[in-house]
Amino acid sequence: MQTDLKNVKLINDPLWGLIDITDYLPMIDVPQFQALGFKYQLGVTSMLFPSATHTRKQHCLGAFRRTQQLTDRWLRRGFINNKEARLLEGFALWHDIGHGPFSHVAEEVTKEFYGSDHDEHGAQIIDNLRYAAEAANLNFDELKKLFTHENQLYLAVHDKNLGTEKLDYLSRDAYYTLGETPGVEYLANHTYFIENKIVIDEKAIDQAKAIQEFYVKMYKNVYLRKNSTIAQRLVQKMMFKLVKEMSMAENDFWALTDFGLLGLFETSKNELISGYYQRFMGRGFAQECDFHTFRKICKL
């Protein structure tokens, strides 16, 4: 796609610097993507780490930038062609478009009531956004195959160990919570796509191990921190009661932003929700808890 230099659109990211979004503006300027700017990446973790208010939108843009860098390298090495490069970049941009309020905190509710997760919901959402993908000169049917994992190139973004979105969220979450970032550049520069698999050069094995160790550190100190987990369970119980009381339709729940959900909690006439909301806002968390399943928690 040729770009009018007078209309280049750049945004500045604290981790990756300037990001050129010019060719993908039609995909960015849709309500479903913009709503991600009102959904915290780490759910309720900002109750413990006040700086952790980064959003799904920021993460998607970061994953997009990391994917741009990856596709540049893979094009030079002949792993992919130009069409595949642009599809991967579009996929990275929209990969989390299916998230609900407070990100993964909501998924226990959606699985219980609707039998779906954010990946499945994202694949449904983009069916209504064909026009935006095509306006960005992407083949929508081929893009959809990345969302449904029919095309193994989706691993470039979504591989659980080496995907660009993992490298972004690990770096971004650490930056806003622990004030540090893992070094991912060397590993990213030695990640390849061969025989439909993501592989790394043997010279990058030590750094791959170091990043996995950093991931464990994040789980211990951030993702599974006791007070954060207790706060999540409190929010999940309020969600459960709210959805049940309002008989909320699946699409209505998924469409809620964090602030929309908090507004429903605040104005609820349900005494249990109202009481839990006051505890949540006052950080009145239990100091200890037993880790029951979500279903058992919501019946307590």
Short mmCIF file of N, CA and C in Angstrom, two decimals, residues 96-201:
data_model
loop_
_atom_site.label_atom_id
_atom_site.label_comp_id
_atom_site.label_asym_id
_atom_site.label_seq_id
_atom_site.Cartn_x
_atom_site.Cartn_y
_atom_site.Cartn_z
N ASP A 96 -6.69 -9.40 20.32
CA ASP A 96 -7.39 -9.38 21.60
C ASP A 96 -8.73 -8.65 21.54
N ILE A 97 -9.27 -8.49 20.35
CA ILE A 97 -10.49 -7.69 20.19
C ILE A 97 -11.69 -8.32 20.88
N GLY A 98 -11.59 -9.59 21.24
CA GLY A 98 -12.71 -10.27 21.87
C GLY A 98 -12.78 -10.16 23.38
N HIS A 99 -11.83 -9.46 24.01
CA HIS A 99 -11.80 -9.41 25.47
C HIS A 99 -12.98 -8.65 26.06
N GLY A 100 -13.41 -9.12 27.23
CA GLY A 100 -14.48 -8.47 27.97
C GLY A 100 -13.93 -7.57 29.06
N PRO A 101 -14.78 -7.11 29.98
CA PRO A 101 -14.33 -6.22 31.05
C PRO A 101 -13.33 -6.90 31.98
N PHE A 102 -12.32 -6.15 32.38
CA PHE A 102 -11.25 -6.64 33.25
C PHE A 102 -10.54 -7.86 32.67
N SER A 103 -10.54 -7.94 31.34
CA SER A 103 -9.76 -8.94 30.62
C SER A 103 -10.04 -10.37 31.09
N HIS A 104 -9.02 -11.10 31.52
CA HIS A 104 -9.19 -12.52 31.83
C HIS A 104 -10.07 -12.76 33.06
N VAL A 105 -10.24 -11.75 33.89
CA VAL A 105 -11.11 -11.91 35.07
C VAL A 105 -12.52 -12.30 34.64
N ALA A 106 -12.97 -11.78 33.49
CA ALA A 106 -14.34 -12.02 33.03
C ALA A 106 -14.53 -13.41 32.45
N GLU A 107 -13.45 -14.09 32.09
CA GLU A 107 -13.62 -15.31 31.31
C GLU A 107 -14.22 -16.47 32.10
N GLU A 108 -14.03 -16.48 33.41
CA GLU A 108 -14.70 -17.52 34.19
C GLU A 108 -16.21 -17.35 34.10
N VAL A 109 -16.67 -16.11 34.03
CA VAL A 109 -18.10 -15.83 33.91
C VAL A 109 -18.61 -16.23 32.53
N THR A 110 -17.88 -15.84 31.49
CA THR A 110 -18.34 -16.14 30.13
C THR A 110 -18.34 -17.65 29.86
N LYS A 111 -17.38 -18.36 30.43
CA LYS A 111 -17.37 -19.81 30.25
C LYS A 111 -18.53 -20.46 30.98
N GLU A 112 -18.84 -19.95 32.18
CA GLU A 112 -19.92 -20.51 32.98
C GLU A 112 -21.28 -20.26 32.36
N PHE A 113 -21.52 -19.02 31.90
CA PHE A 113 -22.84 -18.66 31.40
C PHE A 113 -23.00 -18.87 29.90
N TYR A 114 -21.94 -18.62 29.14
CA TYR A 114 -22.08 -18.59 27.69
C TYR A 114 -21.24 -19.64 26.96
N GLY A 115 -20.35 -20.29 27.70
CA GLY A 115 -19.52 -21.33 27.09
C GLY A 115 -18.53 -20.80 26.06
N SER A 116 -18.02 -19.58 26.27
CA SER A 116 -17.09 -19.01 25.29
C SER A 116 -15.95 -18.28 25.99
N ASP A 117 -14.84 -18.13 25.27
CA ASP A 117 -13.72 -17.34 25.79
C ASP A 117 -13.43 -16.19 24.83
N HIS A 118 -12.42 -15.38 25.14
CA HIS A 118 -12.21 -14.17 24.33
C HIS A 118 -11.72 -14.49 22.92
N ASP A 119 -11.02 -15.59 22.74
CA ASP A 119 -10.57 -15.94 21.39
C ASP A 119 -11.76 -16.30 20.50
N GLU A 120 -12.67 -17.10 21.03
CA GLU A 120 -13.87 -17.47 20.27
C GLU A 120 -14.73 -16.24 19.99
N HIS A 121 -14.87 -15.39 20.99
CA HIS A 121 -15.67 -14.19 20.80
C HIS A 121 -15.01 -13.25 19.79
N GLY A 122 -13.69 -13.15 19.82
CA GLY A 122 -12.98 -12.31 18.86
C GLY A 122 -13.22 -12.76 17.43
N ALA A 123 -13.21 -14.08 17.22
CA ALA A 123 -13.46 -14.60 15.87
C ALA A 123 -14.87 -14.26 15.40
N GLN A 124 -15.82 -14.16 16.35
CA GLN A 124 -17.19 -13.77 16.00
C GLN A 124 -17.27 -12.27 15.70
N ILE A 125 -16.57 -11.47 16.50
CA ILE A 125 -16.61 -10.01 16.32
C ILE A 125 -16.13 -9.61 14.94
N ILE A 126 -15.04 -10.19 14.49
CA ILE A 126 -14.46 -9.72 13.23
C ILE A 126 -15.35 -10.03 12.03
N ASP A 127 -16.30 -10.95 12.19
CA ASP A 127 -17.24 -11.20 11.09
C ASP A 127 -18.01 -9.94 10.73
N ASN A 128 -18.20 -9.07 11.72
CA ASN A 128 -18.90 -7.81 11.47
C ASN A 128 -17.95 -6.68 11.07
N LEU A 129 -16.67 -7.00 10.95
CA LEU A 129 -15.67 -5.97 10.64
C LEU A 129 -14.94 -6.24 9.33
N ARG A 130 -15.56 -7.06 8.49
CA ARG A 130 -14.96 -7.34 7.18
C ARG A 130 -14.62 -6.04 6.45
N TYR A 131 -15.54 -5.08 6.51
CA TYR A 131 -15.36 -3.82 5.78
C TYR A 131 -14.08 -3.11 6.22
N ALA A 132 -13.75 -3.17 7.52
CA ALA A 132 -12.57 -2.48 8.03
C ALA A 132 -11.29 -3.17 7.56
N ALA A 133 -11.29 -4.50 7.58
CA ALA A 133 -10.12 -5.24 7.11
C ALA A 133 -9.89 -4.99 5.62
N GLU A 134 -10.97 -5.00 4.86
CA GLU A 134 -10.84 -4.79 3.41
C GLU A 134 -10.44 -3.35 3.10
N ALA A 135 -10.88 -2.40 3.93
CA ALA A 135 -10.47 -1.00 3.75
C ALA A 135 -8.97 -0.84 3.99
N ALA A 136 -8.40 -1.76 4.78
CA ALA A 136 -6.94 -1.76 5.01
C ALA A 136 -6.22 -2.64 4.00
N ASN A 137 -6.95 -3.04 2.94
CA ASN A 137 -6.39 -3.86 1.86
C ASN A 137 -5.93 -5.23 2.33
N LEU A 138 -6.67 -5.82 3.26
CA LEU A 138 -6.40 -7.18 3.71
C LEU A 138 -7.49 -8.11 3.17
N ASN A 139 -7.10 -9.33 2.84
CA ASN A 139 -8.06 -10.35 2.44
C ASN A 139 -8.72 -10.88 3.71
N PHE A 140 -9.99 -10.57 3.89
CA PHE A 140 -10.65 -10.90 5.15
C PHE A 140 -10.69 -12.41 5.38
N ASP A 141 -10.99 -13.19 4.36
CA ASP A 141 -11.10 -14.64 4.54
C ASP A 141 -9.78 -15.24 5.00
N GLU A 142 -8.68 -14.73 4.47
CA GLU A 142 -7.37 -15.21 4.90
C GLU A 142 -7.04 -14.73 6.31
N LEU A 143 -7.46 -13.51 6.65
CA LEU A 143 -7.27 -13.00 8.01
C LEU A 143 -8.03 -13.87 9.01
N LYS A 144 -9.23 -14.26 8.66
CA LYS A 144 -10.06 -15.07 9.56
C LYS A 144 -9.39 -16.41 9.85
N LYS A 145 -8.64 -16.95 8.90
CA LYS A 145 -7.97 -18.23 9.11
C LYS A 145 -6.89 -18.14 10.18
N LEU A 146 -6.35 -16.95 10.40
CA LEU A 146 -5.40 -16.77 11.50
C LEU A 146 -6.13 -16.79 12.83
N PHE A 147 -7.33 -16.21 12.88
CA PHE A 147 -8.12 -16.21 14.11
C PHE A 147 -8.60 -17.61 14.47
N THR A 148 -8.93 -18.41 13.46
CA THR A 148 -9.43 -19.76 13.72
C THR A 148 -8.31 -20.79 13.76
N HIS A 149 -7.07 -20.33 13.58
CA HIS A 149 -5.87 -21.17 13.64
C HIS A 149 -5.79 -22.18 12.50
N GLU A 150 -6.54 -21.94 11.42
CA GLU A 150 -6.42 -22.79 10.24
C GLU A 150 -5.08 -22.57 9.56
N ASN A 151 -4.57 -21.36 9.65
CA ASN A 151 -3.26 -21.03 9.09
C ASN A 151 -2.25 -21.01 10.23
N GLN A 152 -1.26 -21.89 10.15
CA GLN A 152 -0.30 -22.03 11.24
C GLN A 152 0.57 -20.79 11.46
N LEU A 153 0.51 -19.85 10.55
CA LEU A 153 1.25 -18.60 10.77
C LEU A 153 0.74 -17.83 11.98
N TYR A 154 -0.46 -18.18 12.46
CA TYR A 154 -0.98 -17.51 13.66
C TYR A 154 0.01 -17.63 14.82
N LEU A 155 0.84 -18.67 14.80
CA LEU A 155 1.80 -18.89 15.88
C LEU A 155 2.80 -17.75 16.00
N ALA A 156 3.03 -17.03 14.91
CA ALA A 156 3.95 -15.90 14.98
C ALA A 156 3.50 -14.90 16.03
N VAL A 157 2.20 -14.76 16.17
CA VAL A 157 1.62 -13.84 17.15
C VAL A 157 1.26 -14.57 18.44
N HIS A 158 0.70 -15.77 18.31
CA HIS A 158 0.04 -16.42 19.44
C HIS A 158 0.79 -17.59 20.05
N ASP A 159 1.99 -17.89 19.59
CA ASP A 159 2.72 -18.99 20.23
C ASP A 159 2.89 -18.69 21.72
N LYS A 160 2.62 -19.69 22.56
CA LYS A 160 2.59 -19.45 24.00
C LYS A 160 3.96 -19.12 24.58
N ASN A 161 5.02 -19.45 23.86
CA ASN A 161 6.36 -19.16 24.35
C ASN A 161 7.07 -18.05 23.58
N LEU A 162 6.83 -17.97 22.27
CA LEU A 162 7.63 -17.09 21.43
C LEU A 162 6.82 -16.09 20.63
N GLY A 163 5.50 -16.11 20.76
CA GLY A 163 4.66 -15.21 19.97
C GLY A 163 4.90 -13.75 20.30
N THR A 164 4.69 -12.90 19.30
CA THR A 164 4.93 -11.47 19.50
C THR A 164 4.03 -10.87 20.57
N GLU A 165 2.82 -11.39 20.69
CA GLU A 165 1.93 -10.83 21.72
C GLU A 165 2.39 -11.22 23.12
N LYS A 166 3.01 -12.40 23.26
CA LYS A 166 3.55 -12.77 24.57
C LYS A 166 4.75 -11.90 24.92
N LEU A 167 5.63 -11.68 23.95
CA LEU A 167 6.80 -10.84 24.22
C LEU A 167 6.38 -9.42 24.59
N ASP A 168 5.27 -8.96 24.00
CA ASP A 168 4.80 -7.63 24.37
C ASP A 168 4.18 -7.62 25.75
N TYR A 169 3.24 -8.54 26.03
CA TYR A 169 2.56 -8.44 27.33
C TYR A 169 3.52 -8.72 28.48
N LEU A 170 4.48 -9.62 28.28
CA LEU A 170 5.44 -9.89 29.34
C LEU A 170 6.28 -8.64 29.62
N SER A 171 6.73 -7.99 28.56
CA SER A 171 7.53 -6.77 28.72
C SER A 171 6.69 -5.64 29.29
N ARG A 172 5.47 -5.48 28.79
CA ARG A 172 4.61 -4.36 29.20
C ARG A 172 4.14 -4.54 30.64
N ASP A 173 3.72 -5.74 30.99
CA ASP A 173 3.26 -5.99 32.36
C ASP A 173 4.39 -5.77 33.36
N ALA A 174 5.59 -6.23 33.02
CA ALA A 174 6.73 -6.06 33.91
C ALA A 174 7.10 -4.59 34.06
N TYR A 175 7.03 -3.86 32.96
CA TYR A 175 7.38 -2.43 32.97
C TYR A 175 6.47 -1.66 33.92
N TYR A 176 5.18 -1.98 33.89
CA TYR A 176 4.22 -1.21 34.69
C TYR A 176 4.01 -1.76 36.11
N THR A 177 4.61 -2.90 36.42
CA THR A 177 4.46 -3.45 37.77
C THR A 177 5.79 -3.48 38.52
N LEU A 178 6.77 -4.14 37.95
CA LEU A 178 8.06 -4.31 38.62
C LEU A 178 9.07 -3.24 38.23
N GLY A 179 8.74 -2.45 37.21
CA GLY A 179 9.66 -1.40 36.79
C GLY A 179 10.88 -1.92 36.05
N GLU A 180 10.76 -3.08 35.45
CA GLU A 180 11.85 -3.66 34.68
C GLU A 180 11.27 -4.40 33.49
N THR A 181 12.10 -4.74 32.54
CA THR A 181 11.64 -5.51 31.39
C THR A 181 12.63 -6.62 31.08
N PRO A 182 12.14 -7.75 30.59
CA PRO A 182 13.06 -8.81 30.18
C PRO A 182 13.68 -8.43 28.84
N GLY A 183 14.88 -8.86 28.60
CA GLY A 183 15.51 -8.57 27.31
C GLY A 183 15.01 -9.55 26.27
N VAL A 184 14.22 -9.08 25.31
CA VAL A 184 13.61 -9.99 24.34
C VAL A 184 14.18 -9.82 22.93
N GLU A 185 14.97 -8.79 22.70
CA GLU A 185 15.38 -8.47 21.33
C GLU A 185 16.24 -9.57 20.70
N TYR A 186 17.19 -10.10 21.46
CA TYR A 186 18.07 -11.12 20.88
C TYR A 186 17.26 -12.35 20.49
N LEU A 187 16.36 -12.76 21.37
CA LEU A 187 15.52 -13.92 21.06
C LEU A 187 14.64 -13.63 19.85
N ALA A 188 14.02 -12.45 19.83
CA ALA A 188 13.13 -12.10 18.72
C ALA A 188 13.88 -12.11 17.39
N ASN A 189 15.13 -11.71 17.41
CA ASN A 189 15.92 -11.68 16.18
C ASN A 189 16.37 -13.06 15.72
N HIS A 190 16.21 -14.06 16.57
CA HIS A 190 16.62 -15.42 16.22
C HIS A 190 15.44 -16.39 16.29
N THR A 191 14.26 -15.86 16.00
CA THR A 191 13.04 -16.67 15.93
C THR A 191 12.64 -16.83 14.47
N TYR A 192 12.38 -18.07 14.04
CA TYR A 192 12.12 -18.35 12.62
C TYR A 192 10.82 -19.14 12.46
N PHE A 193 10.35 -19.21 11.21
CA PHE A 193 9.16 -20.00 10.88
C PHE A 193 9.57 -21.02 9.83
N ILE A 194 9.67 -22.28 10.27
CA ILE A 194 10.14 -23.35 9.39
C ILE A 194 9.21 -24.54 9.52
N GLU A 195 8.72 -25.04 8.39
CA GLU A 195 7.83 -26.21 8.34
C GLU A 195 6.62 -26.00 9.25
N ASN A 196 6.04 -24.82 9.15
CA ASN A 196 4.82 -24.47 9.89
C ASN A 196 5.01 -24.47 11.41
N LYS A 197 6.24 -24.25 11.84
CA LYS A 197 6.52 -24.21 13.27
C LYS A 197 7.38 -22.99 13.60
N ILE A 198 7.20 -22.47 14.82
CA ILE A 198 8.07 -21.42 15.32
C ILE A 198 9.28 -22.08 15.97
N VAL A 199 10.46 -21.72 15.51
CA VAL A 199 11.69 -22.31 16.04
C VAL A 199 12.67 -21.19 16.38
N ILE A 200 13.66 -21.51 17.19
CA ILE A 200 14.69 -20.53 17.50
C ILE A 200 16.06 -21.09 17.15
N ASP A 201 16.96 -20.19 16.84
CA ASP A 201 18.35 -20.54 16.61
C ASP A 201 18.94 -21.05 17.93
#
